[in-house]
CSV table of C-alpha atoms in Angstrom, one decimal:
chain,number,residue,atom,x,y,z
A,1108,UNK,CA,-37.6,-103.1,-33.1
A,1109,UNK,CA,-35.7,-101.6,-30.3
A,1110,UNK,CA,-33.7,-99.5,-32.5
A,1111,UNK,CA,-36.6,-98.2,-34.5
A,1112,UNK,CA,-38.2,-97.1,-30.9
A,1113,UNK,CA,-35.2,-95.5,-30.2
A,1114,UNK,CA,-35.3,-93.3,-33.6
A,1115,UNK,CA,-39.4,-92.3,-32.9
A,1116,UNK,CA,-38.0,-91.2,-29.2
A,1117,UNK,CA,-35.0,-89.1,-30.8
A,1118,UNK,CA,-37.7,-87.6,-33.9
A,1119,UNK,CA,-40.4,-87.1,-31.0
A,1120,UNK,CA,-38.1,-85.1,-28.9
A,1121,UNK,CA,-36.5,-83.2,-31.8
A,1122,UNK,CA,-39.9,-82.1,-33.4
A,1123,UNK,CA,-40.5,-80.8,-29.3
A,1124,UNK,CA,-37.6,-78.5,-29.0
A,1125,UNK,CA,-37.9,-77.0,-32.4
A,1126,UNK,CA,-41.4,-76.6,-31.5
A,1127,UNK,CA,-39.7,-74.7,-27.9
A,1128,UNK,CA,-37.5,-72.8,-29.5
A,1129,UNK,CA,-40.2,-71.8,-32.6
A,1130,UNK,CA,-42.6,-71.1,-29.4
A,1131,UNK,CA,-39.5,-68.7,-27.9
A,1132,UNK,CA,-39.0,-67.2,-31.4
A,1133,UNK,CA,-42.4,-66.2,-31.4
A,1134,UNK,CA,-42.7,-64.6,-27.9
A,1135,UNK,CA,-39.1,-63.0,-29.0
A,1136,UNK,CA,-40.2,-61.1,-31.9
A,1137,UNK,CA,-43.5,-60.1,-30.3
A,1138,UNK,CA,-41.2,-58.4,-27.6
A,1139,UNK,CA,-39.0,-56.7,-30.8
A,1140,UNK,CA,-42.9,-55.4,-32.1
A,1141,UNK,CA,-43.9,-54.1,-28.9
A,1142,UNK,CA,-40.5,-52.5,-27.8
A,1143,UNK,CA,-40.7,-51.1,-31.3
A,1144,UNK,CA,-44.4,-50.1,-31.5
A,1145,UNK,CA,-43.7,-48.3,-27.8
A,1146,UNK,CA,-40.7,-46.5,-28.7
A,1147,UNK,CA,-42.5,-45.1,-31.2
A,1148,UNK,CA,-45.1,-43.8,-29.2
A,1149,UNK,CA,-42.8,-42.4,-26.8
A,1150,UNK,CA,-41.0,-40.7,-30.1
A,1151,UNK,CA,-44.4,-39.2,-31.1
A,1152,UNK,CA,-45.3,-38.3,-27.4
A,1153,UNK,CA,-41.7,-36.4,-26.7
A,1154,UNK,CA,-42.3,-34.6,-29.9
A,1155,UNK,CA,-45.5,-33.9,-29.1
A,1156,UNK,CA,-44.5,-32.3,-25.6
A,1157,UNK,CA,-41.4,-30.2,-27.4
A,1158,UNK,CA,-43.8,-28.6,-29.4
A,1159,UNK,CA,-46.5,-27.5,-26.9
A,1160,UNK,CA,-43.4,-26.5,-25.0
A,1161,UNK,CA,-41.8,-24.6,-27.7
A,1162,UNK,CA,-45.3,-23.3,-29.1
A,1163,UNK,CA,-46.1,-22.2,-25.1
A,1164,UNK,CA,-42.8,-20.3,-25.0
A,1165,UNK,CA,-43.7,-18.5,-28.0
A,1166,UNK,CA,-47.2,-17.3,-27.2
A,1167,UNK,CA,-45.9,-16.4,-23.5
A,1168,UNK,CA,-43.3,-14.0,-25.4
A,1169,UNK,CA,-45.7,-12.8,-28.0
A,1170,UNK,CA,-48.4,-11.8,-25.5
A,1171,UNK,CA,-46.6,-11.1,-21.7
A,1172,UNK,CA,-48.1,-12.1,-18.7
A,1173,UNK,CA,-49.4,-9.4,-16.8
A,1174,UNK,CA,-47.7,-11.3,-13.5
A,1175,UNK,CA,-44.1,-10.3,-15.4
A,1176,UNK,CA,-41.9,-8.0,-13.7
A,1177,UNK,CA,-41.9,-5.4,-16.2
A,1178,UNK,CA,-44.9,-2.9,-17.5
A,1179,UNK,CA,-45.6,-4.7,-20.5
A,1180,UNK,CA,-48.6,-4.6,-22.5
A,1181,UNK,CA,-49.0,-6.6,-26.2
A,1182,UNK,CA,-49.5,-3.8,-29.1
A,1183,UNK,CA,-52.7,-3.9,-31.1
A,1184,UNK,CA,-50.0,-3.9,-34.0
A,1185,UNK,CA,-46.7,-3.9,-35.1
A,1186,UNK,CA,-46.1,-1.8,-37.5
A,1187,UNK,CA,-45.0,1.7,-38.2
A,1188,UNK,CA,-47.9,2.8,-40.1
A,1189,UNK,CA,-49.7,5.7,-38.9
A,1190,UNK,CA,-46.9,6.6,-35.7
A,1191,UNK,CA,-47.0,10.3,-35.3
A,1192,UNK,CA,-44.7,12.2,-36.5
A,1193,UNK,CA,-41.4,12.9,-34.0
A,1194,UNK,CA,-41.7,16.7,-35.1
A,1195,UNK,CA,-44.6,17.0,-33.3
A,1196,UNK,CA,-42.6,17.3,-30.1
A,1197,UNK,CA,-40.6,19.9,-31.1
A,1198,UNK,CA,-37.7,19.8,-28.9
A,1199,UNK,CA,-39.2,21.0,-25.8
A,1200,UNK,CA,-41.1,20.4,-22.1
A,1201,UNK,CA,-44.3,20.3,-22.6
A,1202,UNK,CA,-46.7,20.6,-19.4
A,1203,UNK,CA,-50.6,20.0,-18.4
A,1204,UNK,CA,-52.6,17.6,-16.7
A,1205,UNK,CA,-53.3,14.1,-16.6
A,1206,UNK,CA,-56.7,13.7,-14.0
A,1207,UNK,CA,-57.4,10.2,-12.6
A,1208,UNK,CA,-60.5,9.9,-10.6
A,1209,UNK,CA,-61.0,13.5,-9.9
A,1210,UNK,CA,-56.9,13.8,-8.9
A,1211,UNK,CA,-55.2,16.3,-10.9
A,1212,UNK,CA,-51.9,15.2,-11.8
A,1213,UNK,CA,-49.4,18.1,-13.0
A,1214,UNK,CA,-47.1,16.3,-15.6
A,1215,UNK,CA,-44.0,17.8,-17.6
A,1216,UNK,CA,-43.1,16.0,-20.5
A,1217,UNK,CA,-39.1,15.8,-22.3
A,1218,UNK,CA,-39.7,16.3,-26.0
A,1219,UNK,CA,-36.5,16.6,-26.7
A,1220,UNK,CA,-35.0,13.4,-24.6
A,1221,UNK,CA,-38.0,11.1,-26.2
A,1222,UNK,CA,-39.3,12.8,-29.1
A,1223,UNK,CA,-40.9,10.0,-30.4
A,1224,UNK,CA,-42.9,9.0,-27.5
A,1225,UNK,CA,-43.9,12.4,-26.2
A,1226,UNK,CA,-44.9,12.9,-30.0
A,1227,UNK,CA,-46.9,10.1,-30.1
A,1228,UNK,CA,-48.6,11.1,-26.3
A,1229,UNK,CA,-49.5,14.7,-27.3
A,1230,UNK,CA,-50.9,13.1,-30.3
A,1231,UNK,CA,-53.3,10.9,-28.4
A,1232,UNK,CA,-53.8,13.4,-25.6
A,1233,UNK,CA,-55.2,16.4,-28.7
A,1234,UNK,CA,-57.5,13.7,-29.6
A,1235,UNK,CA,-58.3,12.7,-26.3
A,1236,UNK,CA,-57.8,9.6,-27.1
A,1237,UNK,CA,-57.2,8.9,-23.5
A,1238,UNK,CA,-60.3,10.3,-22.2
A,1239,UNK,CA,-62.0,7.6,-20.4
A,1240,UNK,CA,-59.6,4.9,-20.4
A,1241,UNK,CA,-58.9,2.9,-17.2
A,1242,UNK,CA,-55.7,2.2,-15.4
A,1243,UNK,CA,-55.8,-1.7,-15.8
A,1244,UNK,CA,-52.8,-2.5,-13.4
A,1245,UNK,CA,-51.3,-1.8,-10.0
A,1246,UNK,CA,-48.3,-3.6,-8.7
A,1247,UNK,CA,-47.5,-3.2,-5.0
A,1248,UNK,CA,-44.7,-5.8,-4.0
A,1249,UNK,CA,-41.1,-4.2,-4.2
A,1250,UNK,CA,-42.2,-2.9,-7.9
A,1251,UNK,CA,-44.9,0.7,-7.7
A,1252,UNK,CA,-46.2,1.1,-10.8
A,1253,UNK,CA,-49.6,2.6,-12.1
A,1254,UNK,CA,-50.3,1.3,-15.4
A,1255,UNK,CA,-52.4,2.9,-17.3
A,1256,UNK,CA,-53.7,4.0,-21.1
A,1257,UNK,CA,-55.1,0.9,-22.6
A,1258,UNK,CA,-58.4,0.8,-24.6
A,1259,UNK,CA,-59.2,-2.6,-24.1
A,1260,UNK,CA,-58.5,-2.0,-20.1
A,1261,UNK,CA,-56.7,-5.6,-19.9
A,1262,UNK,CA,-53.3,-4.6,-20.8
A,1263,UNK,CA,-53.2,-6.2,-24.7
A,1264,UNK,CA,-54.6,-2.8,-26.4
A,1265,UNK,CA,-53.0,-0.1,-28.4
A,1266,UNK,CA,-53.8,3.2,-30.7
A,1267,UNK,CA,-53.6,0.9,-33.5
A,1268,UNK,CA,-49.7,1.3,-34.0
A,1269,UNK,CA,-46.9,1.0,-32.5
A,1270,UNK,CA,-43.0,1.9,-32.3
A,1271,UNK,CA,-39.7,2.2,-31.3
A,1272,UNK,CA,-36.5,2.7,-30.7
A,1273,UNK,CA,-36.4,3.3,-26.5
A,1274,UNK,CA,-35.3,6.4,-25.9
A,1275,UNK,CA,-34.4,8.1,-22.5
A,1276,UNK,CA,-34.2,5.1,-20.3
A,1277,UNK,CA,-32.2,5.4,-16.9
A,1278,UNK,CA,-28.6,3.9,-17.1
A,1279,UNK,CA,-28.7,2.4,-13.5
A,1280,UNK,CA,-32.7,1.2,-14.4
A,1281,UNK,CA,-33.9,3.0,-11.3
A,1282,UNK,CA,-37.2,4.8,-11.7
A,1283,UNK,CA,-37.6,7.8,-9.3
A,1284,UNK,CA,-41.1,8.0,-7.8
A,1285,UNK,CA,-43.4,10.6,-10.4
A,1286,UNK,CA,-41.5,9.3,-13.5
A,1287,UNK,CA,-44.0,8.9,-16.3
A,1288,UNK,CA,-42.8,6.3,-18.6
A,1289,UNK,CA,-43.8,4.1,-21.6
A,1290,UNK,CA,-44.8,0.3,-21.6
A,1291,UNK,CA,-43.8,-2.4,-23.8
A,1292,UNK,CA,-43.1,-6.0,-24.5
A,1293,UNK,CA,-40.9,-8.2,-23.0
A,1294,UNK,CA,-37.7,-7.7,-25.2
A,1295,UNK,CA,-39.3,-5.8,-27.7
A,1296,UNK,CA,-37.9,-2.1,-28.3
A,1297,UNK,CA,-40.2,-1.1,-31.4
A,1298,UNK,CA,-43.7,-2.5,-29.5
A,1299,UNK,CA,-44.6,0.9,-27.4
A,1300,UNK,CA,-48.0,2.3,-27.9
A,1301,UNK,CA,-50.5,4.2,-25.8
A,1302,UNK,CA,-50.3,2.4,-22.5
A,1303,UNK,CA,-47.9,4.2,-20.0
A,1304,UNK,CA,-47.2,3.7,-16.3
A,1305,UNK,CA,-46.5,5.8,-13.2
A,1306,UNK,CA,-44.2,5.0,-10.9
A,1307,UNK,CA,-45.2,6.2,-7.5
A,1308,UNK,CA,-42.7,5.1,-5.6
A,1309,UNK,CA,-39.0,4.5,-6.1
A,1310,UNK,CA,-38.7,1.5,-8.0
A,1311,UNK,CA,-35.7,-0.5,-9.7
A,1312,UNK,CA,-37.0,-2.0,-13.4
A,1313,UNK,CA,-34.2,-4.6,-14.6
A,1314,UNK,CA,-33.9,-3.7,-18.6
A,1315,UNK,CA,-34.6,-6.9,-20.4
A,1316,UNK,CA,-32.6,-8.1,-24.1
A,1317,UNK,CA,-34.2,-4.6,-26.0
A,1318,UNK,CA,-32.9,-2.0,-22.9
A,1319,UNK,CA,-34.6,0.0,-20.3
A,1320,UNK,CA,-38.2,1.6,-20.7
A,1321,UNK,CA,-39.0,5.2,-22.1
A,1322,UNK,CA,-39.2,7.9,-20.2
A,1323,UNK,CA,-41.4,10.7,-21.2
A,1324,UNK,CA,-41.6,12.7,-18.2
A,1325,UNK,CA,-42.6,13.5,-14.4
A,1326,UNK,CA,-45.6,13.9,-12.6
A,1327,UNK,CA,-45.1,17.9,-11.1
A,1328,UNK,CA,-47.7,17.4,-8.4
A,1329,UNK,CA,-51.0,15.5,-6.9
A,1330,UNK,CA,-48.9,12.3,-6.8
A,1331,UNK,CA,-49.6,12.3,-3.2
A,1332,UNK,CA,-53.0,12.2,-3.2
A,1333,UNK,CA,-53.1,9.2,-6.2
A,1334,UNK,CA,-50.8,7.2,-4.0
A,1335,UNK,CA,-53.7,7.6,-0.5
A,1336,UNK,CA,-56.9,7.2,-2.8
A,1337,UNK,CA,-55.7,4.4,-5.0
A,1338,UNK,CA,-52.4,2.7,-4.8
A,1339,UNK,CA,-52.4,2.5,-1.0
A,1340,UNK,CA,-55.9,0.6,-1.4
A,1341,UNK,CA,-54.1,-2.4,-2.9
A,1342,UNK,CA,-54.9,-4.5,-6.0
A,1343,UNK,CA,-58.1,-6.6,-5.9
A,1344,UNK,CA,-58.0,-10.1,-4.3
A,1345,UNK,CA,-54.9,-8.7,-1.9
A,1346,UNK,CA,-52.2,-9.6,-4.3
A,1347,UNK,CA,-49.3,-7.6,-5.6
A,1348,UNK,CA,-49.8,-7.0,-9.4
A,1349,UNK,CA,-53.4,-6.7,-10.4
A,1350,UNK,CA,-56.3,-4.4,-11.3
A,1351,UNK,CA,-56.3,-1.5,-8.4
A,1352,UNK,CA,-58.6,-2.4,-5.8
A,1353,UNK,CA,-60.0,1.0,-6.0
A,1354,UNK,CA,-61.4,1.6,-10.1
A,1355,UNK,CA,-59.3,4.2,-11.4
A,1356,UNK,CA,-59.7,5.8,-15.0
A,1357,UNK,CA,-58.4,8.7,-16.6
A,1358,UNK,CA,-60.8,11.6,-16.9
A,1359,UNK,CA,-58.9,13.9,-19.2
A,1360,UNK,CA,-54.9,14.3,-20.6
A,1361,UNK,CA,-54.3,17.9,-21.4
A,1362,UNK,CA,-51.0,18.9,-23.1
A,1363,UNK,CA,-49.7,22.4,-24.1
């Protein structure tokens, strides 16, 4: 009998470490499942995260903050169609005056170094299509610019075209105070539009990947007297780059 108690021991303790290592099998591939089952999730999540990244890049680019360092509004469209002739510039300096809240601003425009944009200004200006319109930005921290010209009066409007190429910007991007110049995208030479911006103080613009920014022209005189009634006022809140503290609109553009 001793021999056959032996044998029961030997089976008893076989059947228990396969039953171990079946048990250790089991907890092993449940590990495997969930290491697999979490690196999937991960996979999904890092996608997931690229392309809110990737599509939060491309909205920020399509449509600029108006926090960027650059004048830059978002066109009401892209296209060509219905730009004003460059003709209509005719090669020459064109004068008149731009008033902002009662300030009369002499201004001389260069239609023969942007004869696209000034064309496209006079344009707007015979149809007084800037009658009215508010100057929706002020900056005010190492950067002086009025922005103005924008029907929508938060920086993403337009004449209902826009165009290109940049003409007339400064080598050396320096902006001498009274220049009268055109805004645009971020890095986009064929998105200018109505929306323009006075610089009222000297103020160095860094050109981004499409260049510099188009300059149209000067302000003659009155610049002093926009700079004490609303730039020196501030932008609301107390911040640097902002709606003017002070509401400012355009009252009439007058070309000739």
């Amino acid at each position: 009998m001793a021999p056959s108690k032996q044998n029961d021991r030997e089976a008893r303790q076989a059947r228990e470490r396969l039953r171990a290592y079946q048990a250790r099998q089991t907890v092993h591939e449940q590990k495997v499942k969930r290491r697999t089952r979490d690196n999937w999730i991960g996979g999904i999540a890092v996608i997931v995260i690229v392309a809110l990244a990737i599509g939060t890049q491309l909205l920020f680019f399509a449509k600029p903050s108006a926090t960027s360092a650059s004048a830059s509004p978002s066109p009401s469209a892209s296209s060509a169609a219905g730009v004003p002739s460059k003709s209509i510039a005719e090669g020459r300096t064109w004068t008149g005056d731009l008033t902002i809240n009662g300030i009369k601003l002499g201004v001389s425009l260069d239609g023969a170094a942007a004869p696209q944009a000034v064309s496209s200004t006079i344009s707007l200006a015979q149809k007084k299509f800037y009658d009215g319109l508010s100057c929706h930005r002020l900056t005010n921290g190492g950067f002086y610019v009025l922005q103005c010209g924008d029907p929508k009066g938060d920086g993403t409007g337009g004449p209902g075209y826009s165009y290109g190429p940049i003409e007339n910007a400064p080598k050396d991007d320096k902006y001498p105070a009274g220049t009268l110049a055109m805004a645009r995208q971020s890095g986009n030479a064929s998105s200018q539009g109505s929306q323009f911006f006075i610089v009222y103080k000297d103020t160095t613009i860094p050109s981004d990947s499409a260049g510099g920014y188009t300059v149209i022209g000067k302000i003659t005189s009155g610049l002093d007297t926009l700079v004490a009634d609303v730039a020196d006022k501030g932008v609301q809140g107390g911040g640097t780059d902002g709606k003017p503290a002070v509401t400012t609109k355009i009252d009439s553009f007058t070309l000739q």
